[in-house]
Coordinates of C-alpha atoms and ligand atoms in Angstrom, one line a residue:
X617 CA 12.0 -19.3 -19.9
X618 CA 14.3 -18.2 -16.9
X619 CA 12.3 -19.6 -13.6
X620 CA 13.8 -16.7 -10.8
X621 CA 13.2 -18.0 -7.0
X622 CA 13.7 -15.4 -4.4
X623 CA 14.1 -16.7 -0.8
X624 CA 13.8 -13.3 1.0
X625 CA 11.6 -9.9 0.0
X626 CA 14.8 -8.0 -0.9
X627 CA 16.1 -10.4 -2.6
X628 CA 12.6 -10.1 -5.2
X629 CA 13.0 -6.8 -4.9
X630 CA 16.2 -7.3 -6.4
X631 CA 15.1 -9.5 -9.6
X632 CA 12.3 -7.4 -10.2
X633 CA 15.1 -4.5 -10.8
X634 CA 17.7 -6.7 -12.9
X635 CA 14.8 -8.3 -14.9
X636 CA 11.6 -5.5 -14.9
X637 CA 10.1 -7.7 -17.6
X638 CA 9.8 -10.8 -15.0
X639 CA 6.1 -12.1 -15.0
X640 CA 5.7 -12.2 -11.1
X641 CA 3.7 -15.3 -9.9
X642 CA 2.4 -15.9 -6.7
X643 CA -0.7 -18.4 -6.8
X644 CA -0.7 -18.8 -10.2
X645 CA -4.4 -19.2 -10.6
X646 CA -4.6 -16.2 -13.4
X647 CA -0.6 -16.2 -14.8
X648 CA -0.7 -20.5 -15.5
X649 CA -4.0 -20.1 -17.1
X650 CA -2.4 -17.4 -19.5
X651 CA 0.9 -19.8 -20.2
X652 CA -1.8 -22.6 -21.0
X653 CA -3.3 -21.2 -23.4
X654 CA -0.1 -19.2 -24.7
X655 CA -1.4 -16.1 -24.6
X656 CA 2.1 -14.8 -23.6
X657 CA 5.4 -16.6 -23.3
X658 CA 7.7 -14.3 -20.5
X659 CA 11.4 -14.6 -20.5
X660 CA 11.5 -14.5 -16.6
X661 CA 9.1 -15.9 -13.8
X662 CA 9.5 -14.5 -10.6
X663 CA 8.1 -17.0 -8.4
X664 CA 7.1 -15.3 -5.0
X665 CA 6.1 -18.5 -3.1
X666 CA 9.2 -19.1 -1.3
X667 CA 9.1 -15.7 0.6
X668 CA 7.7 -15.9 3.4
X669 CA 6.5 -12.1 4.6
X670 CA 3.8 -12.1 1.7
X671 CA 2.0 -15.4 2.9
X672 CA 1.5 -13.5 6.6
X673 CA -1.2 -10.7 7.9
X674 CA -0.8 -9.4 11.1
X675 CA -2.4 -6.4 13.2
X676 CA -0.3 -3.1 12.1
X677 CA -0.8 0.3 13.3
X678 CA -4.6 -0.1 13.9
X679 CA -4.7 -1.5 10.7
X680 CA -4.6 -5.0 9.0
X681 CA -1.5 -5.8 7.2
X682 CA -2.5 -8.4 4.6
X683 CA 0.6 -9.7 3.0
X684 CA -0.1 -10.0 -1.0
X685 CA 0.5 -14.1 -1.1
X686 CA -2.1 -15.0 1.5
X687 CA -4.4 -17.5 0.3
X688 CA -8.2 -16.3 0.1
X689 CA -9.1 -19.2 1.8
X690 CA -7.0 -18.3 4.5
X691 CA -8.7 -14.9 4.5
X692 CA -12.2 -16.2 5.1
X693 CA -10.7 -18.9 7.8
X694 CA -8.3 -16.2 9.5
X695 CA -10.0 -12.9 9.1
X696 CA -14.0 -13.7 8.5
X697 CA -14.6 -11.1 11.7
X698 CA -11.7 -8.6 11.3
X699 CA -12.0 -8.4 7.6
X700 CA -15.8 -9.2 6.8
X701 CA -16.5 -7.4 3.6
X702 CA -13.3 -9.0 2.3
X703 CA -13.7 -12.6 3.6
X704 CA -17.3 -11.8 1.7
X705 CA -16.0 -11.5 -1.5
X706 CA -13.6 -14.4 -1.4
X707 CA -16.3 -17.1 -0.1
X708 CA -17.1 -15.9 -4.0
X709 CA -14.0 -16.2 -6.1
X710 CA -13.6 -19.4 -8.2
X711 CA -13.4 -23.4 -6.5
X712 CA -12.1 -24.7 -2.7
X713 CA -8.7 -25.3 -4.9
X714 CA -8.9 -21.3 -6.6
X715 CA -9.4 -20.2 -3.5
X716 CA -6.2 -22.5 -1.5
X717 CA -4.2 -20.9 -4.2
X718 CA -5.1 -17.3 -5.3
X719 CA -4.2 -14.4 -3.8
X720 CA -5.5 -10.8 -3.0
X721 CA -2.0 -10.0 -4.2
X722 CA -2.6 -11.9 -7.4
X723 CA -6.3 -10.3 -7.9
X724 CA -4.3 -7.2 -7.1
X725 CA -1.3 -7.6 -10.0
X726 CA -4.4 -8.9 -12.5
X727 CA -6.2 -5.9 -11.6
X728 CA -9.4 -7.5 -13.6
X729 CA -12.7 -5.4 -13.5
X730 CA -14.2 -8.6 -12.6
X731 CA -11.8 -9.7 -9.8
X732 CA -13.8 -10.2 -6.5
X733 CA -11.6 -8.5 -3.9
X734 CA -11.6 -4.9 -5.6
X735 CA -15.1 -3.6 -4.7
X736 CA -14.0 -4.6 -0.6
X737 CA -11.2 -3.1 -0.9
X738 CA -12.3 0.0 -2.2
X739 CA -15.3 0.0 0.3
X740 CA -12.9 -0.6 3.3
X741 CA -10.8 2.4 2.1
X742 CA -8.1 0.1 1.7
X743 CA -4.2 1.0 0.5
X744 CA -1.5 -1.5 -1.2
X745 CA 2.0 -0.8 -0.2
X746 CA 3.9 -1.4 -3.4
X747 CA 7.9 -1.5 -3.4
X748 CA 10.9 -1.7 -5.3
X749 CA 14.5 -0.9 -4.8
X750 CA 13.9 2.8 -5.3
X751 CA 11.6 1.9 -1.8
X752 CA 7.8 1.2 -0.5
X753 CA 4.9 3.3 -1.0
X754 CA 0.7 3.1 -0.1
X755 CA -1.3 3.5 -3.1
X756 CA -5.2 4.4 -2.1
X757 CA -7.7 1.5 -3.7
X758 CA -9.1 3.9 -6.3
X759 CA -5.7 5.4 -7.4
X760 CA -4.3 1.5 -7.8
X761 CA -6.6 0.8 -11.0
X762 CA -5.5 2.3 -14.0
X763 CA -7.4 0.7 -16.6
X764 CA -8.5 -2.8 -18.1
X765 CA -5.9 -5.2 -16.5
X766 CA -4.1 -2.6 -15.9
X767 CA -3.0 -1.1 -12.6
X768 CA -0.5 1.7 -11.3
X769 CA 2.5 -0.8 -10.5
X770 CA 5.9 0.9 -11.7
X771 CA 8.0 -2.0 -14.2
X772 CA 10.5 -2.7 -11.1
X773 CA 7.9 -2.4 -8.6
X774 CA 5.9 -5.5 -6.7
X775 CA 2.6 -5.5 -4.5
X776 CA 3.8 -6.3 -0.7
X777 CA 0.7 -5.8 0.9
X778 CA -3.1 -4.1 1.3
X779 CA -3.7 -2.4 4.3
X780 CA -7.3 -2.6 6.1
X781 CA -8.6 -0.7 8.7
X782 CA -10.9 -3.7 11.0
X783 CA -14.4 -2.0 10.3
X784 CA -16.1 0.2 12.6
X785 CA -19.8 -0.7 10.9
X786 CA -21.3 -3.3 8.9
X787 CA -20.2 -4.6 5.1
X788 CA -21.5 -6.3 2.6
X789 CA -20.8 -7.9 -0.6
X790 CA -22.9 -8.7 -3.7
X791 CA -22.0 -10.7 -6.8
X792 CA -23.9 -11.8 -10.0
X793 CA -23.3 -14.1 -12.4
X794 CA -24.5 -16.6 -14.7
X795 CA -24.6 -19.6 -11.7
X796 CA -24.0 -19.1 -8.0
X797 CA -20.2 -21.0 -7.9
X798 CA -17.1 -20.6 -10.1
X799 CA -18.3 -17.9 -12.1
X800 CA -16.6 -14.4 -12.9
X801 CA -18.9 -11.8 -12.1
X802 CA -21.3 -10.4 -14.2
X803 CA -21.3 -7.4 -11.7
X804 CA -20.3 -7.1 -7.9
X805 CA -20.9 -4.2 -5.1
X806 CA -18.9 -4.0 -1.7
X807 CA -20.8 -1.6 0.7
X808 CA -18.8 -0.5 4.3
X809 CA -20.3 1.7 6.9
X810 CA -17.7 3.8 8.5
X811 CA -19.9 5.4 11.9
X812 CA -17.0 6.4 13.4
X813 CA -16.6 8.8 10.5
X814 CA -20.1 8.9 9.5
X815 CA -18.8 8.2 6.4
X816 CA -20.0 5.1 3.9
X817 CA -17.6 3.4 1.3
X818 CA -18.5 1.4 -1.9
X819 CA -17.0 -0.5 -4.8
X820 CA -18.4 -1.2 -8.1
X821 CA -17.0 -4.4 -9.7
X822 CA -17.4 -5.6 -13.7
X823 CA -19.6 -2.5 -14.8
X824 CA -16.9 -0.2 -15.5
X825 CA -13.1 -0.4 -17.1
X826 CA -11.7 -0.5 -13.5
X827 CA -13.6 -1.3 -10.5
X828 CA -14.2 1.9 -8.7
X829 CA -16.2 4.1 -6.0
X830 CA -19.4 5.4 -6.5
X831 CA -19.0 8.8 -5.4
X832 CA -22.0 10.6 -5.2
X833 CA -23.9 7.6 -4.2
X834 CA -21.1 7.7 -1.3
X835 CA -21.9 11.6 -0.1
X836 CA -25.6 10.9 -0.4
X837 CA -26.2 8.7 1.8
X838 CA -23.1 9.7 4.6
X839 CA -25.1 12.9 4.7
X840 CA -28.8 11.8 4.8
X841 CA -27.7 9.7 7.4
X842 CA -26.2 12.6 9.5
X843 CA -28.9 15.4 8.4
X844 CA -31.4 12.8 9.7
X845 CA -29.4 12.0 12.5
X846 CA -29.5 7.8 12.0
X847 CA -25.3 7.4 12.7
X848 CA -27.0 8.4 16.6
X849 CA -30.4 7.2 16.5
X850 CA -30.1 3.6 14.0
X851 CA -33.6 4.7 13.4
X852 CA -35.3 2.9 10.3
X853 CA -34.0 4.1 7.2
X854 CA -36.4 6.1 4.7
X855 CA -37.1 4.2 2.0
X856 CA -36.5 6.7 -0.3
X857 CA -32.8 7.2 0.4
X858 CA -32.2 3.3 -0.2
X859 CA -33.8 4.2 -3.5
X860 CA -31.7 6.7 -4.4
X861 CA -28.4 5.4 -3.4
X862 CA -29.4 3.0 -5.7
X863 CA -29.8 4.9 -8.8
X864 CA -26.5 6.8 -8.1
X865 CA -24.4 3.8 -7.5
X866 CA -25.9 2.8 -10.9
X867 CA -25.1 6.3 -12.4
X868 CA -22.2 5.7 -11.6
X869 CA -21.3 2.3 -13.4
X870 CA -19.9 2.3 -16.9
X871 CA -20.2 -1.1 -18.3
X872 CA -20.1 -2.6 -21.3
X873 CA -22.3 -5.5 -23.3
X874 CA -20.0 -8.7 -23.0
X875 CA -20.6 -12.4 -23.6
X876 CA -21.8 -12.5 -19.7
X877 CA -24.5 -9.8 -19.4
X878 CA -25.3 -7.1 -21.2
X879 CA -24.9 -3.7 -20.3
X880 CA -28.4 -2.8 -19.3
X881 CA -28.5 -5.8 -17.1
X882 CA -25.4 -4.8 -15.3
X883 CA -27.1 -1.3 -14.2
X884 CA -30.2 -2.7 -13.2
X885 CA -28.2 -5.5 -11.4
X886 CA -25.9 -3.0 -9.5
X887 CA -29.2 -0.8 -8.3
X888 CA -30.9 -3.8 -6.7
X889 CA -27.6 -5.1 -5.2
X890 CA -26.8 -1.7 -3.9
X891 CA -30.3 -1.4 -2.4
X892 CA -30.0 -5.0 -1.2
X893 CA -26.4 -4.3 0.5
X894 CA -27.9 -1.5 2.3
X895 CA -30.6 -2.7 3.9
X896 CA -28.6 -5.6 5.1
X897 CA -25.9 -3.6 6.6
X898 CA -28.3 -0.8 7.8
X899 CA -30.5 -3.7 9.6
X900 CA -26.4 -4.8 11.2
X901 CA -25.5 -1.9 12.3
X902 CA -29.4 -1.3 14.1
X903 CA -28.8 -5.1 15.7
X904 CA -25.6 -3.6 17.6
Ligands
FAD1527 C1 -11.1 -21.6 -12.5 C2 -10.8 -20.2 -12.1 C3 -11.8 -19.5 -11.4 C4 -11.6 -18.2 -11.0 N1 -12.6 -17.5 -10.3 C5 -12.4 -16.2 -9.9 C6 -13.4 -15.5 -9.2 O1 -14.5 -16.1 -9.0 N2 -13.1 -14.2 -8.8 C7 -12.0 -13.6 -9.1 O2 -11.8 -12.5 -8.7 N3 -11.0 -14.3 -9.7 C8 -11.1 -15.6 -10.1 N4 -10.1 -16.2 -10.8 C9 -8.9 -15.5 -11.1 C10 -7.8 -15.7 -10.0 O3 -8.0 -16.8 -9.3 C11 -7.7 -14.5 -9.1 O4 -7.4 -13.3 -9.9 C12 -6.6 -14.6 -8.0 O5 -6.8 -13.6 -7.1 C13 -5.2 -14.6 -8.6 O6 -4.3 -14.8 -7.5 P1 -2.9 -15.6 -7.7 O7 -2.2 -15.6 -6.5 O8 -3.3 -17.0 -8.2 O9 -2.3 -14.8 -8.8 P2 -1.2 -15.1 -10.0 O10 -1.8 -15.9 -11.1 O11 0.1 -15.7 -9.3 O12 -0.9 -13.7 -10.5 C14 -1.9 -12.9 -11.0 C15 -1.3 -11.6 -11.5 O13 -0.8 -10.8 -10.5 C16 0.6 -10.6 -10.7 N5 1.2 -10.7 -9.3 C17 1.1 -11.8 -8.4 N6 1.7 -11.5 -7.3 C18 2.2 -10.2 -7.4 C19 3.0 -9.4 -6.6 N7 3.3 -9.7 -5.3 N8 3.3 -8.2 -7.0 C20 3.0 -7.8 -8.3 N9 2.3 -8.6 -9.2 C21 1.9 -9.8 -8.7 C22 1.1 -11.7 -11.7 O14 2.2 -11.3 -12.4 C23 -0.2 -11.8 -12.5 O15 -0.2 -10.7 -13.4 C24 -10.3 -17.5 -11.2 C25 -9.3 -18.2 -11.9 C26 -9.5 -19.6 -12.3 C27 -8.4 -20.3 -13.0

């Protein structure tokens, strides 16, 4: 096995090109567990650790410019109030060490059902800027999954950064699994209010092939919200339309029975999280 060490971004950029079937690795957390247990044997490792743009964020353009190697750990430390929903879901992922070295990035390049930062992301509206030699481009949350482990990442083509927009409203993030610490969820639920828009994001996590947006669940409750005028008033929110964001954000799961939950569990799971995210957040964004 060829061990590639870049020192610069262009100079990855240029590996990834010469050598498309290099295994990039970045924390390692999910790539050294598959070498362990010889699940795949890759001619080329392209170890990212040595450039230094992906292990920094920085404010960009009204946005947050996470580069792919920061650490979750540095994520809940760093970015706990600009990125809440986020540093949310990776007080979750793994063990103090998974967390020192895994990656959004990595979670990212696994693209895993289960993997914790998806359902933020999607709920923060969040894009990955991907690039090669050809050059960069932003990829929107939703578009970046393209099935199981699988994600829209060209063969010459590496994960520089996400982009989040700070949040203009409350988040929240939900996870359940068979213990309350290193654990792979048995399903997940990021929820962002966007008042600025009067517009409400969500991400569904382990109930589907991809993590993904609930939709309709989405438009419901953006528009009860402004038909009732609560974006202006924060007025209490009817019970009825926590209830049925709830069923739609479970309509809108597809998951499957596994050796951690079974299918019907996951559904039921996802309505009371979604219910439960809400009513946190809407009780938030009435403290402000
Ligand atoms: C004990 C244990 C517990 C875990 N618990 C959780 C958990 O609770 N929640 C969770 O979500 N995950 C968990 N994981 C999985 C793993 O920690 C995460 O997926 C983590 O985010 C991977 O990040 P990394 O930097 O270590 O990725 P790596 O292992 O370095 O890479 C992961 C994948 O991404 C690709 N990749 C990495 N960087 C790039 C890049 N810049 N461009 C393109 N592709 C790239 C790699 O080729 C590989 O396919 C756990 C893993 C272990 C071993």
């Amino acid at each position: 096995m060829e061990f590639l060490q870049p020192e610069t971004w262009p100079e990855a950029l240029q590996m990834k090109a010469a050598h498309p079937q290099a295994v990039p690795i970045q924390g390692g957390t999910d790539v050294m567990v598959e070498l362990n247990f010889d699940r795949y044997r890759p001619e080329y490792l392209l170890d990212l650790t040595r450039v230094s743009e992906l292990a920094q964020w920085a404010p960009d353009n009204g946005h947050i410019r996470l580069g792919a190697g920061v650490s979750y750990t540095r994520v809940i430390t760093e970015l706990g109030d600009r990125l809440p929903g986020l540093a949310m879901a990776s007080r979750t992922v793994g063990s103090p060490q998974i967390r020192n070295r895994g990656t959004v990035g990595g979670n990212l390049g696994a693209a895993s059902p289960a993997g914790d930062s998806h359902p933020a992301l999607l709920a923060a509206y969040a894009h990955v800027e991907v690039e090669s030699v050809r050059g960069a481009r932003q990829i929107p949350a939703e578009e970046f999954y393209t099935g199981v482990k699988r994600n829209a990442l060209g063969p010459d083509e590496l994960i520089k950064a996400v982009l989040i927009a700070p949040p203009a409203g409350p988040q929240q993030f939900c996870k359940i699994g068979t213990r309350n610490a290193m654990v792979i969820a048995v399903a997940a639920f990021g929820l962002a209010l966007h008042p600025d828009r009067e517009a409400v994001g969500t991400g569904i996590g382990s109930a589907a092939p991809t993590p993904r947006r609930a939709l309709a669940a989405e438009q419901f409750l953006a528009q009860s919200l402004t038909d009732d005028g609560l974006w202006e008033s924060r007025g209490a929110l009817p019970d009825a339309t926590g209830r049925h964001f709830a069923d739609l954000v479970a309509d809108a799961a597809s998951p499957i029975d596994d050796v951690r939950g079974t299918a019907r569990y996951r559904v039921h799971s996802l309505s009371v999280m979604a219910r439960r995210a809400l009513i946190w957040a809407w009780n938030d964004f009435r403290r402000v």
